[in-house]
Short mmCIF file of C-alpha atoms in Angstrom, two decimals:
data_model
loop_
_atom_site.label_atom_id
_atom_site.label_comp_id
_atom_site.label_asym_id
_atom_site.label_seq_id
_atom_site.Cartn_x
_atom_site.Cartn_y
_atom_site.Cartn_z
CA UNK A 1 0.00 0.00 0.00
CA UNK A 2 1.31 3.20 -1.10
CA UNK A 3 0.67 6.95 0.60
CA UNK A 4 -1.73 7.66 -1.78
CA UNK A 5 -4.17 4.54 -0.99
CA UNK A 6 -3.42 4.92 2.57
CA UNK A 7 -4.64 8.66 2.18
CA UNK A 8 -7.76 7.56 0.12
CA UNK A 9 -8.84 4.47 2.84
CA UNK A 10 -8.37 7.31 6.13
CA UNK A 11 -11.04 9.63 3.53
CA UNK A 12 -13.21 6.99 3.08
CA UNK A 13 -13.49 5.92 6.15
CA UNK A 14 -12.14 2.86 6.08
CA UNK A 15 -9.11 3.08 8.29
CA UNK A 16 -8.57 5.10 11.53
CA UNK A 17 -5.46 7.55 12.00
CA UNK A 18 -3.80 5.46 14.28
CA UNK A 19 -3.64 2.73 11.75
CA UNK A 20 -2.90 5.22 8.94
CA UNK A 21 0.15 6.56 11.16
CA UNK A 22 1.55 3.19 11.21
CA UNK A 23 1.27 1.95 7.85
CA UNK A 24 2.66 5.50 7.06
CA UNK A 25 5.64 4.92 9.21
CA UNK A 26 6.66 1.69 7.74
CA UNK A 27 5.90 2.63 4.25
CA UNK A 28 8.74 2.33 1.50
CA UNK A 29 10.59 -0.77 3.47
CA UNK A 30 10.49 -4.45 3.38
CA UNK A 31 11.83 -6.57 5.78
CA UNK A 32 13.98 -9.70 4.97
CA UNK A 33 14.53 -11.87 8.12
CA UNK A 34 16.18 -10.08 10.64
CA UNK A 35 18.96 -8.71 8.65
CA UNK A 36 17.81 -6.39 6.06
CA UNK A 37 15.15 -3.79 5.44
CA UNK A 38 14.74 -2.98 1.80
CA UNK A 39 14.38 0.47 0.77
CA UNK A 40 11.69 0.17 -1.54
CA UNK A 41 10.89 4.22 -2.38
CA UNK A 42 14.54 4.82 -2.60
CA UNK A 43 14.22 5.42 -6.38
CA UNK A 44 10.91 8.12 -6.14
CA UNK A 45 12.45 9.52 -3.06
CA UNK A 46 15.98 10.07 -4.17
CA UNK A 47 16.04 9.25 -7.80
CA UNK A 48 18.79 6.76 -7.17
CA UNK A 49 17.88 3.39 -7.21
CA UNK A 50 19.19 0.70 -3.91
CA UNK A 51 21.48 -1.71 -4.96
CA UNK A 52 22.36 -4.75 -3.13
CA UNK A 53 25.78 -5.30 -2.16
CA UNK A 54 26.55 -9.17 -2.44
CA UNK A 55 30.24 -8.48 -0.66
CA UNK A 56 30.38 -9.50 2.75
CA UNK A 57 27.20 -11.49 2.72
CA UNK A 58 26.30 -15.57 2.14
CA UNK A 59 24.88 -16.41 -0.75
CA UNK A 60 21.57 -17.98 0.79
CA UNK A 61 21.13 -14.11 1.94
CA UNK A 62 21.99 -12.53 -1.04
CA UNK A 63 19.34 -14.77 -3.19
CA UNK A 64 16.42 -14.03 -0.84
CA UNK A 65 17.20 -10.19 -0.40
CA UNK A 66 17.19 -10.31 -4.71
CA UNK A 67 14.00 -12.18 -4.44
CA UNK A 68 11.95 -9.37 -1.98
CA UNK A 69 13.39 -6.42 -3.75
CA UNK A 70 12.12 -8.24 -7.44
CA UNK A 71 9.26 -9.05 -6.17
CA UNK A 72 8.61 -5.24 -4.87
CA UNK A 73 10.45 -3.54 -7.76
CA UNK A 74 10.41 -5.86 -10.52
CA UNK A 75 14.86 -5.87 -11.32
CA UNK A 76 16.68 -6.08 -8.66
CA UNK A 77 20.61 -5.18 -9.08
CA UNK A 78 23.29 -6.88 -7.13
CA UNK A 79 26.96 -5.99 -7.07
CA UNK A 80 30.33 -7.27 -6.10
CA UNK A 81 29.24 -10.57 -7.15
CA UNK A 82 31.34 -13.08 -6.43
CA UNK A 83 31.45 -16.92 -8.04
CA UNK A 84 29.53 -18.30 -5.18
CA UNK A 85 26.92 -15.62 -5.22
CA UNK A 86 26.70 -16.18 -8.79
CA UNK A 87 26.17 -19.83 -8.67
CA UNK A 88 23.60 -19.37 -6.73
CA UNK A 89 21.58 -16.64 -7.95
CA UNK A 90 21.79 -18.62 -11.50
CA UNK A 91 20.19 -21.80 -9.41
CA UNK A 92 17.99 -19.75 -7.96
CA UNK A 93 16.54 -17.80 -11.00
CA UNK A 94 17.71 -19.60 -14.02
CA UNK A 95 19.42 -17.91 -17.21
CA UNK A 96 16.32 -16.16 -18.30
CA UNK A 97 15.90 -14.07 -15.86
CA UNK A 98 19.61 -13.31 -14.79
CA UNK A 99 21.62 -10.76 -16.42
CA UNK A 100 25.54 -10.75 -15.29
CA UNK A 101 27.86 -8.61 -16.70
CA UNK A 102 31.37 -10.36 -15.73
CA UNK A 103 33.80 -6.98 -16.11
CA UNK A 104 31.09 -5.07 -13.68
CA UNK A 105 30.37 -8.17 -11.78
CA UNK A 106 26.62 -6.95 -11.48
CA UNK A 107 23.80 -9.13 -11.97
CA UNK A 108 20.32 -7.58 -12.89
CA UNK A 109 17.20 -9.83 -11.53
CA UNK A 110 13.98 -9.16 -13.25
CA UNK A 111 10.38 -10.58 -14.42
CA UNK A 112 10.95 -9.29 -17.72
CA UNK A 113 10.06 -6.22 -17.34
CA UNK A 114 13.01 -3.70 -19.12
CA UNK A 115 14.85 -0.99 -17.13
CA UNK A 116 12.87 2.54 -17.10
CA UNK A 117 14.14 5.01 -20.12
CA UNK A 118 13.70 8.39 -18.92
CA UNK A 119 16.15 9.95 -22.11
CA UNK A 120 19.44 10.73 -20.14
CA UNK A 121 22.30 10.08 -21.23
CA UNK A 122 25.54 9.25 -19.76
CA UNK A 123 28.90 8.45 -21.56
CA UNK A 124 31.81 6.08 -19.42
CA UNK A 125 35.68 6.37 -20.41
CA UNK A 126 38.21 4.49 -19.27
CA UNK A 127 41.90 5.63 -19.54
CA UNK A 128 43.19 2.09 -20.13
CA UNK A 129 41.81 -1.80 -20.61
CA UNK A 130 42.14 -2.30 -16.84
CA UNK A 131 39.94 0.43 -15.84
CA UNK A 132 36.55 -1.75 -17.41
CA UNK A 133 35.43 -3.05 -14.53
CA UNK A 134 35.17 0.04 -12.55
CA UNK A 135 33.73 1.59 -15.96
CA UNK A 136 31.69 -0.99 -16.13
CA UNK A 137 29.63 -0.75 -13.31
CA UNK A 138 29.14 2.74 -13.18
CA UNK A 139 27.60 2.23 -16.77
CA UNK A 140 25.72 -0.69 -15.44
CA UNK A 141 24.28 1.42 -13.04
CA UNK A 142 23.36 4.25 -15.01
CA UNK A 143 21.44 1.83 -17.35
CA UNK A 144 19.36 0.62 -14.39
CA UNK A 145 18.62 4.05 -13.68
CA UNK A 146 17.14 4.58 -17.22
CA UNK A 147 20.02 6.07 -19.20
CA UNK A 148 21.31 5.39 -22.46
CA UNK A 149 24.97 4.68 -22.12
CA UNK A 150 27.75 5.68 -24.59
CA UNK A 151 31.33 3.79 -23.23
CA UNK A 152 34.80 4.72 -25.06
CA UNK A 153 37.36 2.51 -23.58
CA UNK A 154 41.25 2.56 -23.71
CA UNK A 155 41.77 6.19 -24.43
CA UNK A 156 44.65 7.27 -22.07
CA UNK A 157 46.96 9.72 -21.95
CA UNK A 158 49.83 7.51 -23.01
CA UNK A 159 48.53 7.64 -26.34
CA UNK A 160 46.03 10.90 -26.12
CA UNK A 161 46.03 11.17 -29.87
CA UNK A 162 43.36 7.73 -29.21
CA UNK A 163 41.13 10.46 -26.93
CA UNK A 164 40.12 13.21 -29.69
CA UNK A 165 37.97 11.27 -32.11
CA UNK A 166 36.19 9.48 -29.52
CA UNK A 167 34.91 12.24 -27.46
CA UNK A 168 34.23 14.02 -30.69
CA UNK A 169 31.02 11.09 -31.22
CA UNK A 170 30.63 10.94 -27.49
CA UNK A 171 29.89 14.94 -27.97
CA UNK A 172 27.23 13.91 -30.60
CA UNK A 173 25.13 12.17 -28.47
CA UNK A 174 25.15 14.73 -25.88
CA UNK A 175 25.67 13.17 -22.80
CA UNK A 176 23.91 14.74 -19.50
CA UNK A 177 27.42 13.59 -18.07
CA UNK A 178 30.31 11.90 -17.87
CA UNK A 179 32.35 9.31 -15.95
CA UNK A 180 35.92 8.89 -16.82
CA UNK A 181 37.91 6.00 -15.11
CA UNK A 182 41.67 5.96 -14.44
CA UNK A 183 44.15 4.22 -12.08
CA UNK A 184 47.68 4.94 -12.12
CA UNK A 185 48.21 9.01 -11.75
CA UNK A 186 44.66 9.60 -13.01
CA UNK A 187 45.04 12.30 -15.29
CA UNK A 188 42.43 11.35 -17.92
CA UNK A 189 39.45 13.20 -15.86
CA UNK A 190 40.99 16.53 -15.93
CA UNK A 191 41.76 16.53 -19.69
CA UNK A 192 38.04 15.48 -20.44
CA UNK A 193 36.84 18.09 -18.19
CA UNK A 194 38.66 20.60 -19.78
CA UNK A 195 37.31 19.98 -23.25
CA UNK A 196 34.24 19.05 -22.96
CA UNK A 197 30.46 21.63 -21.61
CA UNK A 198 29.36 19.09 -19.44
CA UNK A 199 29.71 17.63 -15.61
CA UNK A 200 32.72 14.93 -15.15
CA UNK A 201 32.96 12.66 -12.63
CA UNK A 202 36.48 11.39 -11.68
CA UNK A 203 36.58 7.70 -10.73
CA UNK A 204 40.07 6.56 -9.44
CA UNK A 205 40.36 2.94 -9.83
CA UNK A 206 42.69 0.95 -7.88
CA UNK A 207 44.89 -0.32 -10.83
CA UNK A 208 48.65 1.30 -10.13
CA UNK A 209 51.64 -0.10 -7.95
CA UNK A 210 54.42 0.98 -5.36
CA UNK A 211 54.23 4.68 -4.24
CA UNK A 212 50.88 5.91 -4.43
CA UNK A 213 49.56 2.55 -5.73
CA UNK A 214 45.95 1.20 -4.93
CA UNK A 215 44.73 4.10 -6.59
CA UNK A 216 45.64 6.47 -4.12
CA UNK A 217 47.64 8.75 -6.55
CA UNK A 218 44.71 8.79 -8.70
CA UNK A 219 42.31 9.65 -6.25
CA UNK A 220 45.01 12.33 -5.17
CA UNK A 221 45.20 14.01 -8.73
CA UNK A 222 41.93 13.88 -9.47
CA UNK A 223 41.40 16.02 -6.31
CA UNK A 224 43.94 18.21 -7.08
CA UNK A 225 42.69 18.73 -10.38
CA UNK A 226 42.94 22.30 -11.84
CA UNK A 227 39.81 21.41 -13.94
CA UNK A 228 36.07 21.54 -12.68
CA UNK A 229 35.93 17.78 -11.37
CA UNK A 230 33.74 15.85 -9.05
CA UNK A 231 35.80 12.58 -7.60
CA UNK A 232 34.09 9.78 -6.20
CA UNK A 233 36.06 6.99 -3.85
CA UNK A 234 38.58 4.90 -5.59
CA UNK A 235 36.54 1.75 -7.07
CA UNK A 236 33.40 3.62 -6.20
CA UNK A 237 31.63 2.34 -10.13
CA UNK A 238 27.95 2.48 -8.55
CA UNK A 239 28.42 6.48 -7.13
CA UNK A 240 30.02 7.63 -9.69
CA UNK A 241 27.43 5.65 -12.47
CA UNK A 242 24.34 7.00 -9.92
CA UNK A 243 25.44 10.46 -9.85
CA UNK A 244 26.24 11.07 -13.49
CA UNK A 245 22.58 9.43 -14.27
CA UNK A 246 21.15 11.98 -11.28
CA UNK A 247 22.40 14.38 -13.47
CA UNK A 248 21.09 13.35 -16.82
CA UNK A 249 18.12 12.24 -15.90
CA UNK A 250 17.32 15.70 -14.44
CA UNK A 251 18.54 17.06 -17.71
CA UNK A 252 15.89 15.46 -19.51
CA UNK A 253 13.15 15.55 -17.20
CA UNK A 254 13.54 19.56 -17.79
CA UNK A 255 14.18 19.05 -21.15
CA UNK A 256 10.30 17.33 -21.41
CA UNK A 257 8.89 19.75 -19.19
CA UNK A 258 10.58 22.67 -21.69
CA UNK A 259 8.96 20.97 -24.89
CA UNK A 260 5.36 20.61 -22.88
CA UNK A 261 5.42 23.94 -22.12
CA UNK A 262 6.19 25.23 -25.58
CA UNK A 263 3.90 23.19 -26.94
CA UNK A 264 1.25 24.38 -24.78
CA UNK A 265 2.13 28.10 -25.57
CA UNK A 266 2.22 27.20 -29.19
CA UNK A 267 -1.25 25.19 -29.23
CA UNK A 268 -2.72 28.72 -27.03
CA UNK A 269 -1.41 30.99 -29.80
CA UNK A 270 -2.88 28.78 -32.20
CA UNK A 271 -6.82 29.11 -30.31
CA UNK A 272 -5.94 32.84 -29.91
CA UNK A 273 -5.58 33.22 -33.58
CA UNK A 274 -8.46 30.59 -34.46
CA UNK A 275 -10.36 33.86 -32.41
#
């Protein structure tokens, strides 16, 4: 029951306030077992949808927390999946309703029913090969949150010459924002953000050795960077994916509400002509 129905049944009659006031106060959670409450109204109440973190919990746990939030939501997304998780969410739900993306190590539960479009769109670099995985779960994530997704891969600055016709086609599709991915001395994000009109978000990923490895001197530069940058935490794919589609999805909800409202005005001038 959602706040609207409760609303409706205390205006009809057919519930008192003291049981509105409860159902109110556990509304937009579901309970699994004693260990987790699922944040069902994350998504309307945040735009960001909850994801469920398979690290650091048994597999038994992470199949019946996918199962609640699938059957509220209808996809559930799971991350940091390892081999045992994996085997058993594929036991659990079989192949046709399973996605797993191996680089991101996500796996997307659903009935069926596709991913939201909402006409954002978000483009994902990665400075080199090893930077995917991180790439790919912030694209991963941006998907789930309705967002086309335009990845470029492999264009760092050890050969920058690979950058300039890639971002020129990224440009073309006009991304709401971006997320570029680099371990090592994470330069890429400030050279993007200094030729391109649109939010970046720095991801340091944890690729790198010795002094400064781990990703630390890429999370370092990117904080340092003498470009306009927002840095997420090193390896941090789903914040930096969920903020760039926060963006773009705003982007284009204005975008609609711009295009309703000039079609209104036109069809107005039209009747005031008509007169």
């Amino acid at each position: 029951m959602d706040l609207t129905h409760i609303l409706k049944a205390v205006k009809d009659g057919k519930i008192d306030l003291e049981t509105a006031e409860k159902q109110v106060c556990s509304l937009g959670f579901v309970s699994y077992s004693n260990i987790a409450k699922l944040d069902s109204h994350r998504k309307s109440r945040t735009g960001v949808i909850e994801a469920i973190l398979a690290d650091c919990k048994e597999p038994e746990d992470v199949v019946e927390i996918a199962r609640t939030m699938a059957g509220e939501s209808k996809r559930a997304l799971i991350t940091r999946v390892s081999a045992s998780h994996l085997e058993a969410l594929r036991k659990a739900f079989g192949p046709d309703k399973l996605e797993w993306n191996s680089r991101a190590r996500t796996v997307v539960i659903h009935d069926g029913t596709p991913a939201p479009i909402t006409g954002g769109v978000v483009g994902v670099i990665s400075a080199g090969t090893a930077d995917i995985p991180a790439a790919e779960e912030a694209r991963v994530i941006a998907s789930e949150m309705g967002c086309e997704t335009v990845a470029v891969y492999d264009v760092g600055v050890a050969g920058i010459h690979r950058l300039i016709p890639e971002l020129h086609k990224l440009k073309l599709r006009n991304p709401g924002a971006i997320v570029v991915a680099a371990g090592r001395e994470g330069t890429l994000p400030t050279i993007v953000s200094g030729l391109v009109d649109v939010p970046v978000i720095g991801l340091p990923v944890s690729t790198g050795y010795g002094a400064g490895g781990g990703g630390k001197a890429a999370l370092l530069s990117m904080l340092q960077s003498c470009s306009t940058l927002a840095v997420v935490n090193i390896d941090a794919g789903f914040v930096a994916g969920a903020y760039a589609a926060r963006i773009a999805n705003m982007i284009a909800a204005a975008e609609t509400q711009r295009k309703k409202e000039e079609a209104e005005w036109d069809e107005e001038q039209d009747e005031d002509q008509g007169e």
